[in-house]
PDB file of C-alpha atoms in Angstrom:
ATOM      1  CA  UNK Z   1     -36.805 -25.002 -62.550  1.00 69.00           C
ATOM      2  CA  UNK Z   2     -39.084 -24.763 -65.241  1.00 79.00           C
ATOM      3  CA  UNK Z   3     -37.929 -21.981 -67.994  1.00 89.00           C
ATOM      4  CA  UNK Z   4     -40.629 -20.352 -71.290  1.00 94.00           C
ATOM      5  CA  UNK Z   5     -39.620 -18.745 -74.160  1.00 95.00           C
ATOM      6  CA  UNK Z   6     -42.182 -16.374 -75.588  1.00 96.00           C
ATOM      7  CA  UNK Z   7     -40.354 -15.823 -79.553  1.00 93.00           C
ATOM      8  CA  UNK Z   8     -41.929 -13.082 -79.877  1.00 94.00           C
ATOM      9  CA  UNK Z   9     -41.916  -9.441 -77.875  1.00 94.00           C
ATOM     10  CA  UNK Z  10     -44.889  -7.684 -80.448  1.00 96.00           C
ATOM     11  CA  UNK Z  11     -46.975  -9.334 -82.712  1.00 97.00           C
ATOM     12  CA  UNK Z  12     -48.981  -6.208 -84.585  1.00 97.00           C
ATOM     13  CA  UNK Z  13     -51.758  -8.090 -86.892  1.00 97.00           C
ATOM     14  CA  UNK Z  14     -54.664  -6.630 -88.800  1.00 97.00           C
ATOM     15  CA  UNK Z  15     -58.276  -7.385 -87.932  1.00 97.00           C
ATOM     16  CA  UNK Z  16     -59.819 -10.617 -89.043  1.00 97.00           C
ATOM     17  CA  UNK Z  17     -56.055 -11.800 -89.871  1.00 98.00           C
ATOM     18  CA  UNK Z  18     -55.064 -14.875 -88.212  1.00 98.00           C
ATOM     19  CA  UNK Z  19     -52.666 -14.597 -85.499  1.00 98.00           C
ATOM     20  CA  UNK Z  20     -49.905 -17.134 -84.023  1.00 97.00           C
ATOM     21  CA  UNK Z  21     -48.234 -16.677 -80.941  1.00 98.00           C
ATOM     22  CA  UNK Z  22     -45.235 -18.922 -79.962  1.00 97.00           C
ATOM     23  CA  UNK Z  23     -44.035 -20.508 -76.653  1.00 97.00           C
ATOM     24  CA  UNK Z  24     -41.413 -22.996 -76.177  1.00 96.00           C
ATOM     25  CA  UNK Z  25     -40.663 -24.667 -72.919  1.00 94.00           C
ATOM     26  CA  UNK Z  26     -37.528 -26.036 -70.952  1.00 90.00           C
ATOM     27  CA  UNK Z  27     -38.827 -29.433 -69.520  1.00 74.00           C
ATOM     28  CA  UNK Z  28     -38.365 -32.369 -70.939  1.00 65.00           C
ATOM     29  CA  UNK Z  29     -40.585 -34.424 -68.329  1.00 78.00           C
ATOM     30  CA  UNK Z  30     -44.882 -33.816 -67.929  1.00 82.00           C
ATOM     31  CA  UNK Z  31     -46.016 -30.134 -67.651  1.00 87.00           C
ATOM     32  CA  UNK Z  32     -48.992 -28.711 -67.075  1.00 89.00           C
ATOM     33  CA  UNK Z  33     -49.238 -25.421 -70.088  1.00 92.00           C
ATOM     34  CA  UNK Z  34     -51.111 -22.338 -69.861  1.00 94.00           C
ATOM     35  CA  UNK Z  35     -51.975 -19.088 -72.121  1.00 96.00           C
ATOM     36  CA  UNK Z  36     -53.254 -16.135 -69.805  1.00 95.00           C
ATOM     37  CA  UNK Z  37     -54.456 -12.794 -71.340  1.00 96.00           C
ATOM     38  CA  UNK Z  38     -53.954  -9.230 -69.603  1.00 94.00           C
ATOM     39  CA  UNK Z  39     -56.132  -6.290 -71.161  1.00 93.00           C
ATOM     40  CA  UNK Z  40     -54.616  -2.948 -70.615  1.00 88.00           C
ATOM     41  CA  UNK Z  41     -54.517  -2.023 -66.646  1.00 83.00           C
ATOM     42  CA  UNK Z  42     -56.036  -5.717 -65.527  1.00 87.00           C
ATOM     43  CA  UNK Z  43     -55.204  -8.978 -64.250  1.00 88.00           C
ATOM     44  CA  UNK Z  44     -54.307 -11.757 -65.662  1.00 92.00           C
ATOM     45  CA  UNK Z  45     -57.697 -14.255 -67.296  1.00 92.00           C
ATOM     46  CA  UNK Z  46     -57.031 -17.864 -68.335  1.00 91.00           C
ATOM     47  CA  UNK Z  47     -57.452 -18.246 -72.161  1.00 94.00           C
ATOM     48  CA  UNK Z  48     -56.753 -22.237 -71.892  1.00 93.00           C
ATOM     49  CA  UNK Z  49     -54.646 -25.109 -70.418  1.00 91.00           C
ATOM     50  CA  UNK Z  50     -53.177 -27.645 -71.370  1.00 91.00           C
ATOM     51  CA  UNK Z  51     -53.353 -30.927 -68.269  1.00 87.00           C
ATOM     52  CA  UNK Z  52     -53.300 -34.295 -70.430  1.00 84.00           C
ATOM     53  CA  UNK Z  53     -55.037 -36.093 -73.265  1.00 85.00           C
ATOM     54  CA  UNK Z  54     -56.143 -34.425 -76.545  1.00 88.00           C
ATOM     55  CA  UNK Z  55     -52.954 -32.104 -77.744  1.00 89.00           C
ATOM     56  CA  UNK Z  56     -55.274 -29.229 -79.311  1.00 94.00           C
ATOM     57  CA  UNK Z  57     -56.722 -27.263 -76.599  1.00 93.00           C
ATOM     58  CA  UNK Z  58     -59.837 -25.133 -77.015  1.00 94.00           C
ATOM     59  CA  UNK Z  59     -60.217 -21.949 -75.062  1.00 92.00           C
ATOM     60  CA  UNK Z  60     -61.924 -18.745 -74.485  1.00 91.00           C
ATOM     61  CA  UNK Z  61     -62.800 -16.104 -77.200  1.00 92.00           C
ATOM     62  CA  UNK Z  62     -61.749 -18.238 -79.777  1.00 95.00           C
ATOM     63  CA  UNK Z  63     -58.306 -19.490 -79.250  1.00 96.00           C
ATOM     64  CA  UNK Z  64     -56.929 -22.288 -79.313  1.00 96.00           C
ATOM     65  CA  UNK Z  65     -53.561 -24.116 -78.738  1.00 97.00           C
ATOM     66  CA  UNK Z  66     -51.594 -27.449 -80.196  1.00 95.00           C
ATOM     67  CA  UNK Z  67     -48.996 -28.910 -77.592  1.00 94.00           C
ATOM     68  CA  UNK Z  68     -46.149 -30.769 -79.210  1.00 93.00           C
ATOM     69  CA  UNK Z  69     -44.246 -32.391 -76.485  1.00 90.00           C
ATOM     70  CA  UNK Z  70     -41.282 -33.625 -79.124  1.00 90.00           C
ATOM     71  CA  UNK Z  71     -40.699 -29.352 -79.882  1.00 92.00           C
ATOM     72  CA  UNK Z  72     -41.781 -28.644 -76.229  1.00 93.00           C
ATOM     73  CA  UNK Z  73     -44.137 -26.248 -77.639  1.00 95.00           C
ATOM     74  CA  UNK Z  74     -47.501 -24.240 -76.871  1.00 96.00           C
ATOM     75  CA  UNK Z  75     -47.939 -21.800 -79.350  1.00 97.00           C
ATOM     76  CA  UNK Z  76     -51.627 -20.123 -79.463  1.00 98.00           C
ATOM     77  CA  UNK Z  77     -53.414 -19.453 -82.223  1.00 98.00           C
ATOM     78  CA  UNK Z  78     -56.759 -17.464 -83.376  1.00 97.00           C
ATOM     79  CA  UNK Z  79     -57.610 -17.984 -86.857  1.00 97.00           C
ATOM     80  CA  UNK Z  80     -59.424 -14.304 -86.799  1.00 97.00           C
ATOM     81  CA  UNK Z  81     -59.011 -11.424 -84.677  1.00 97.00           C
ATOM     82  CA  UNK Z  82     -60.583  -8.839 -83.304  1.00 96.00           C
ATOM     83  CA  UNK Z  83     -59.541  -4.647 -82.411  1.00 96.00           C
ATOM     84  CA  UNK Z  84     -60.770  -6.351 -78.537  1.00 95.00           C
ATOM     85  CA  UNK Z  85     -58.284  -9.001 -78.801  1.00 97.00           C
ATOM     86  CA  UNK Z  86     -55.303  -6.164 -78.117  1.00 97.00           C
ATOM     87  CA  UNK Z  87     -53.295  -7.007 -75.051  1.00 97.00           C
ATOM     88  CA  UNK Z  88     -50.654  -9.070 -73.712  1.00 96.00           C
ATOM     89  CA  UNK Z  89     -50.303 -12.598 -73.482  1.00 97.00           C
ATOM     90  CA  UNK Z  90     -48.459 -15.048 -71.069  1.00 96.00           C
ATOM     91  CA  UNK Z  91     -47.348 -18.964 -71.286  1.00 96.00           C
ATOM     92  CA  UNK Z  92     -47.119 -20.441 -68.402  1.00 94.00           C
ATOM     93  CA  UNK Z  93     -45.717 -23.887 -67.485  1.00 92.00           C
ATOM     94  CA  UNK Z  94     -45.887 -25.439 -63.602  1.00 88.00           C
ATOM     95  CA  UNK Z  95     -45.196 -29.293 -62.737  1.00 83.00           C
ATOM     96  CA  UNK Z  96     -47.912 -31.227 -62.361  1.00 79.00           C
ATOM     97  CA  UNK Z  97     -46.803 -31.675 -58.627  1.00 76.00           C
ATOM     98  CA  UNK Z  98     -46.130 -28.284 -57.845  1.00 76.00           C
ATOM     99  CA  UNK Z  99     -48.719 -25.376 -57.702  1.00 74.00           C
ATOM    100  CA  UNK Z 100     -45.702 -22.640 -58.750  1.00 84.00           C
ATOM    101  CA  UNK Z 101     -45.958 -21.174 -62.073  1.00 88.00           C
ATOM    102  CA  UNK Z 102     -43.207 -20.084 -64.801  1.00 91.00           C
ATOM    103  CA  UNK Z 103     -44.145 -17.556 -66.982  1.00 94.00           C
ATOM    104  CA  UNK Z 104     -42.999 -16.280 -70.509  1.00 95.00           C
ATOM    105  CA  UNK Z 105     -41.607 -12.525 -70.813  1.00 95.00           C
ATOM    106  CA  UNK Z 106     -45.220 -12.314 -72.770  1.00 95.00           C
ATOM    107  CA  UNK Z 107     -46.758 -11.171 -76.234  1.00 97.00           C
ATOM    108  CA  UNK Z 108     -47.991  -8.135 -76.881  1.00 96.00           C
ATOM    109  CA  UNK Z 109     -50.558  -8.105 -79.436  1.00 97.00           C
ATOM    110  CA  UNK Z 110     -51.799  -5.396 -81.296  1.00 97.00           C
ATOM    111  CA  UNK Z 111     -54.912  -5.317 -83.378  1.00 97.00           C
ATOM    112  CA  UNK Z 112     -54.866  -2.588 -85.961  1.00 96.00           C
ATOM    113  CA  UNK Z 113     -58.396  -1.908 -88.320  1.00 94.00           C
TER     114      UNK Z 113
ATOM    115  CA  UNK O   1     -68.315 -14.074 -55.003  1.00 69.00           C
ATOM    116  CA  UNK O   2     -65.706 -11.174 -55.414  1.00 75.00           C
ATOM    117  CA  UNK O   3     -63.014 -13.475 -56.048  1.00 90.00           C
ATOM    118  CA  UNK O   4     -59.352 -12.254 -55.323  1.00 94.00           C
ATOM    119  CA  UNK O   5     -58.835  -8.515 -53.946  1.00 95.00           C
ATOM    120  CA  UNK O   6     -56.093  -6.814 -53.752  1.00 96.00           C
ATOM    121  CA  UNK O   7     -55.456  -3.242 -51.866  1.00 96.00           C
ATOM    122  CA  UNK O   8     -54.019  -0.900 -52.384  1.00 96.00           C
ATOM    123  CA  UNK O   9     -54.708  -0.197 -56.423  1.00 95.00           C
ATOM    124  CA  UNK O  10     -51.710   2.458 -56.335  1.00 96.00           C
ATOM    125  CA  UNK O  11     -49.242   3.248 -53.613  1.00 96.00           C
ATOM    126  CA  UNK O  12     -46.371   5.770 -53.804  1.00 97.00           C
ATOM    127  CA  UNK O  13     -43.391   4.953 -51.190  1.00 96.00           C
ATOM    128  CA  UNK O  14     -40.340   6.829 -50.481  1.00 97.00           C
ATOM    129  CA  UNK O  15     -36.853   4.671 -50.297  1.00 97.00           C
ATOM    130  CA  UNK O  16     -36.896   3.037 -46.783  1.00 97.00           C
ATOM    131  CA  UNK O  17     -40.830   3.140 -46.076  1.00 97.00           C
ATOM    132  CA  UNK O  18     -42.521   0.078 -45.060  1.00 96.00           C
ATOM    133  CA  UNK O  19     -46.144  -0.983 -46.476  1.00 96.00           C
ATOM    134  CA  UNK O  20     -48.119  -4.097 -46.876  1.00 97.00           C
ATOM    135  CA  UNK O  21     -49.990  -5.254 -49.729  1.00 98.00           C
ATOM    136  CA  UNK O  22     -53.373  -6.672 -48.814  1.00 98.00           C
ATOM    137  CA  UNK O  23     -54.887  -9.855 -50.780  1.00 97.00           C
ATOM    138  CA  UNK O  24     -58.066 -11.892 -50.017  1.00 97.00           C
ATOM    139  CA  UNK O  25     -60.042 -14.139 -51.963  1.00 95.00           C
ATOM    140  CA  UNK O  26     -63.397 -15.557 -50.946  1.00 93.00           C
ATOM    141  CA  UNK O  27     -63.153 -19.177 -52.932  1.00 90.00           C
ATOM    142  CA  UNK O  28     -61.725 -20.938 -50.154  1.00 89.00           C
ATOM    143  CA  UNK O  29     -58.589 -21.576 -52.284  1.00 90.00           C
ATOM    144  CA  UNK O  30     -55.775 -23.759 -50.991  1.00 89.00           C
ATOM    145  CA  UNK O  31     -52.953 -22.449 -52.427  1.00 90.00           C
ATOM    146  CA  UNK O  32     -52.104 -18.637 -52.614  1.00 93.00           C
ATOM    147  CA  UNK O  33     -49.143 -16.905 -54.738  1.00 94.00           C
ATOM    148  CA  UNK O  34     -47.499 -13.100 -55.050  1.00 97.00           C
ATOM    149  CA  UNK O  35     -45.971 -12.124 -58.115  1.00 96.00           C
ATOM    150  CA  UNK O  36     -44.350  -9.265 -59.685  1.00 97.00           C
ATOM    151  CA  UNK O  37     -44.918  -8.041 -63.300  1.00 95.00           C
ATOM    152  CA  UNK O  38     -41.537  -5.612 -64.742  1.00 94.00           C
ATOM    153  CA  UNK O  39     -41.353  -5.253 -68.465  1.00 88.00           C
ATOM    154  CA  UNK O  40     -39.747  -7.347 -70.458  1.00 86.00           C
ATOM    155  CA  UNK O  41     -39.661 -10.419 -67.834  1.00 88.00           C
ATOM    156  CA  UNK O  42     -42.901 -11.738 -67.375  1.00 90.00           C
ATOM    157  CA  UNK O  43     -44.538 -12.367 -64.107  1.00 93.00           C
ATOM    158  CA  UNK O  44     -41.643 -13.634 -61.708  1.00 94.00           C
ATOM    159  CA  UNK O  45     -43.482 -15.541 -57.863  1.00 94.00           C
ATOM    160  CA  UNK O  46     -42.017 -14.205 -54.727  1.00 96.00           C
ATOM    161  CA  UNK O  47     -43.837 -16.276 -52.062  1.00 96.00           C
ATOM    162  CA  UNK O  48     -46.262 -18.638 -52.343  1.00 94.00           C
ATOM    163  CA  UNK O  49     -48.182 -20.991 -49.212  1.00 93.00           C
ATOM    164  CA  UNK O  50     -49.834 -24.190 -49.685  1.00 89.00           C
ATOM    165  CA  UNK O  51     -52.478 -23.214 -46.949  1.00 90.00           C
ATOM    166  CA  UNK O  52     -53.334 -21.415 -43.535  1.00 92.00           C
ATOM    167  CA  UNK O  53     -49.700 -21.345 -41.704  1.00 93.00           C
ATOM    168  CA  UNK O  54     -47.623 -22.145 -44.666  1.00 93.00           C
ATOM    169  CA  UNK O  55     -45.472 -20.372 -46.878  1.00 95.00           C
ATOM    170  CA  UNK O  56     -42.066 -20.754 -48.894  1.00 93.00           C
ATOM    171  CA  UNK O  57     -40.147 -18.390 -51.329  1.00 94.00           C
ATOM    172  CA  UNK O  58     -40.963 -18.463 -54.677  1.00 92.00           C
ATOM    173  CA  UNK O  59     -38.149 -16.923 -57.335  1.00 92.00           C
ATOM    174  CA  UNK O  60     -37.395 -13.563 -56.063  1.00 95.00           C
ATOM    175  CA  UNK O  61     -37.920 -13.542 -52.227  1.00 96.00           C
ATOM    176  CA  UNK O  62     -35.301 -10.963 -51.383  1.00 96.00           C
ATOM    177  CA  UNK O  63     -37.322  -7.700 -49.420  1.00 96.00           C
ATOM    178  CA  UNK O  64     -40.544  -9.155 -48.992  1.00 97.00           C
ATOM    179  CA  UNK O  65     -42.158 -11.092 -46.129  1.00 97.00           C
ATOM    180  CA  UNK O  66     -45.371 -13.312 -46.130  1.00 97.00           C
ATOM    181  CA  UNK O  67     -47.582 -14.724 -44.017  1.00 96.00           C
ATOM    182  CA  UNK O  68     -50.878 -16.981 -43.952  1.00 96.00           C
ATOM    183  CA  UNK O  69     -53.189 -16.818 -40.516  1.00 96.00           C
ATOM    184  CA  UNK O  70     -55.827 -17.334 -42.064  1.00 96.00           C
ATOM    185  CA  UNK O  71     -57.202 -19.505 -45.303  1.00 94.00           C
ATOM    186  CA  UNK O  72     -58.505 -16.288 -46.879  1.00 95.00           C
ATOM    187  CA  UNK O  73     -55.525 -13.122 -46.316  1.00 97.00           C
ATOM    188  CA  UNK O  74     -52.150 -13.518 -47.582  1.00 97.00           C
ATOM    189  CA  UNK O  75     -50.496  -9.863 -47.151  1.00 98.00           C
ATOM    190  CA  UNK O  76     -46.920  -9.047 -48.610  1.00 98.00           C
ATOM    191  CA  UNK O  77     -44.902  -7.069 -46.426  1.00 98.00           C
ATOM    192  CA  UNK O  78     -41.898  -4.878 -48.119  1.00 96.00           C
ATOM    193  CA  UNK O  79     -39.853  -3.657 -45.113  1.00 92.00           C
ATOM    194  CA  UNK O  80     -37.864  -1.640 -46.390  1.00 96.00           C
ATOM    195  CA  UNK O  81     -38.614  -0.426 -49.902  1.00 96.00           C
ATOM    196  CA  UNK O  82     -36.188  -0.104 -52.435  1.00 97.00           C
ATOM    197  CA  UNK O  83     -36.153   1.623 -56.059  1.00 97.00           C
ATOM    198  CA  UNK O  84     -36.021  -1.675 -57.519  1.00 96.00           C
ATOM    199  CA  UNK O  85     -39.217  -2.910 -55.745  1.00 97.00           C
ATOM    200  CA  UNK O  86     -40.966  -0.959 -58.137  1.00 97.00           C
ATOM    201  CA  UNK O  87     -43.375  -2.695 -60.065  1.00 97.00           C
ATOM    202  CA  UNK O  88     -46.838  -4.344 -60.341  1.00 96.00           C
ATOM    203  CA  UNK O  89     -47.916  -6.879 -58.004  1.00 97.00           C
ATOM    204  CA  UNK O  90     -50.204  -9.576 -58.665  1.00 96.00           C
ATOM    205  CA  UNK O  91     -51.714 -12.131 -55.901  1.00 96.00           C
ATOM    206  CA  UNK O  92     -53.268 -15.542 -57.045  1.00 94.00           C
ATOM    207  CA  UNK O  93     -55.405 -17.977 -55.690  1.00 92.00           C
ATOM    208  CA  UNK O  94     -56.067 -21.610 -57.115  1.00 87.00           C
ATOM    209  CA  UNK O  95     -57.713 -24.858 -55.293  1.00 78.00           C
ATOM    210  CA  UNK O  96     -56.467 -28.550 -55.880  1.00 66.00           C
ATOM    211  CA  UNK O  97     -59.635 -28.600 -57.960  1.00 58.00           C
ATOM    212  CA  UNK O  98     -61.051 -31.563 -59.290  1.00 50.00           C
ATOM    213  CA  UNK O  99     -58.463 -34.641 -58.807  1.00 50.00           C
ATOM    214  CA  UNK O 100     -60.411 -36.941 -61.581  1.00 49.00           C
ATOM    215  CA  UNK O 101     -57.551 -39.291 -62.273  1.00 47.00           C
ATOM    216  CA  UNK O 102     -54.796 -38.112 -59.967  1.00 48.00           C
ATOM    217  CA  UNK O 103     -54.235 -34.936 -62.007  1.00 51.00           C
ATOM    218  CA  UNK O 104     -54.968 -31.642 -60.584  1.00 56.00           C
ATOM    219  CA  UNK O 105     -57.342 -29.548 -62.419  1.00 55.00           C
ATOM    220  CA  UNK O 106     -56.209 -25.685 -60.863  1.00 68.00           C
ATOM    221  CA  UNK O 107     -57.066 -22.499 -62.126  1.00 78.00           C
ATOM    222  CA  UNK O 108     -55.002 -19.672 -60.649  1.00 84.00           C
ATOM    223  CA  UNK O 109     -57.317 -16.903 -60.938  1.00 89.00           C
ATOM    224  CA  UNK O 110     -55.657 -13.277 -60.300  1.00 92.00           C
ATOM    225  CA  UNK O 111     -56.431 -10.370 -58.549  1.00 94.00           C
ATOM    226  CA  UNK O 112     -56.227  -6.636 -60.116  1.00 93.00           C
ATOM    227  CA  UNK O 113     -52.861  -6.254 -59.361  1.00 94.00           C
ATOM    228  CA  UNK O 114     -51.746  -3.168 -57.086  1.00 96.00           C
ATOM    229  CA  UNK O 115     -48.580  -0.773 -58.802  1.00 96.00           C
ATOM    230  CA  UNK O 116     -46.362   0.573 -56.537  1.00 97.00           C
ATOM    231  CA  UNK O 117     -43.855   2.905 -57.214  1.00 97.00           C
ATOM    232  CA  UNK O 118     -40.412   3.864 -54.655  1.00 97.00           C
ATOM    233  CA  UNK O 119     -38.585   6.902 -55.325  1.00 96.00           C
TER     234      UNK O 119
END
């Protein structure tokens, strides 16, 4: 089974800072990544994926993410943020042949003025 | 469309009690998932099915029961709640999506999530 590593529990960042967050995988064989976003007392929104092809990823509000299959890696990145980007976020990883997702413990993210 | 529903928001049980979680999603979706959310451990699948009569465990299956009569309903059953069934509950829904070059191009998407507490 697939296993994530989210390296960090709280990241606490000051607006228009740049902002990291860091995932690390188990697999060693093709995966199919994800970064999903929870705002406080909702669901779960897809920032971006990661399927095939181009290793930077482009997603939603500004993200983005670099997979690096050598240091089985994800991490997300927003180069500023804003007081509206405070929540928590999830990796995920599934098998391309396999609908199941493994999630991350997740990072919560706090934006401070 | 409303996407994926989930009812109740809230529910309250006492050790013992029995309640289902309702879930529906209106995208025609294949594949439909439960989840739990506790802090510190992420989102962890319970059951899952792969369509309209299928269903298989997922990580933690233990106290919970699933079914799938129809493409659109996938209710969670707890039949005997526990203290340690409290948490948040999310359902998903995803489709095989677009299959341009033999690779699966799923979204889950995820309903509200309903928190349920057992004393």
């Amino acid at each position: 089974a697939q296993s994530v590593t989210q390296l960090d529990s709280q990241v606490p960042v000051f607006e228009e800072a740049p902002v990291e967050l860091r995932c690390n995988y188990s697999s060693s064989v093709s995966v199919y990544l994800f970064w999903y976003v929870q705002y406080p007392n909702q669901g779960l929104q897809l920032l971006l994926k990661y399927l095939s092809g181009s290793t930077l990823v482009k997603g939603i509000n500004g993200f983005e993410a670099e997979f690096n299959k050598s240091q089985t890696s994800f991490h997300l990145r927003k180069p500023s943020v804003h007081i509206s980007d405070t929540a928590e976020y999830f990796c995920a990883v599934s098998d391309p042949n396999d609908y199941k997702l493994s999630f991350g413990a997740g990072t919560t993210v706090t934006v401070r003025a | 469309n409303a996407g994926v529903t989930q009812t109740p928001k809230f529910q309250v049980l006492k050790t013992g009690q029995s309640m289902t979680l309702q879930c529906a999603q209106d995208m025609n979706h294949e594949y439909m998932s439960w989840y739990r959310q506790d802090p510190g451990m992420g989102l962890r699948l319970i059951h899952y099915s792969v369509g309209a009569g299928i269903t298989d465990q997922g990580e933690v299956p233990n106290g919970y029961n699933v079914s799938r009569s129809t493409t659109e309903d996938f209710p969670l059953r707890l039949l005997s709640a526990a203290p340690s069934q409290t948490s948040v509950y999310f359902c998903a829904s995803s489709s095989e999506g677009d299959t341009t070059g033999g690779q699966r191009q799923e979204t889950q998407y995820f309903g509200p999530g309903t928190r349920l507490l057992v004393l």
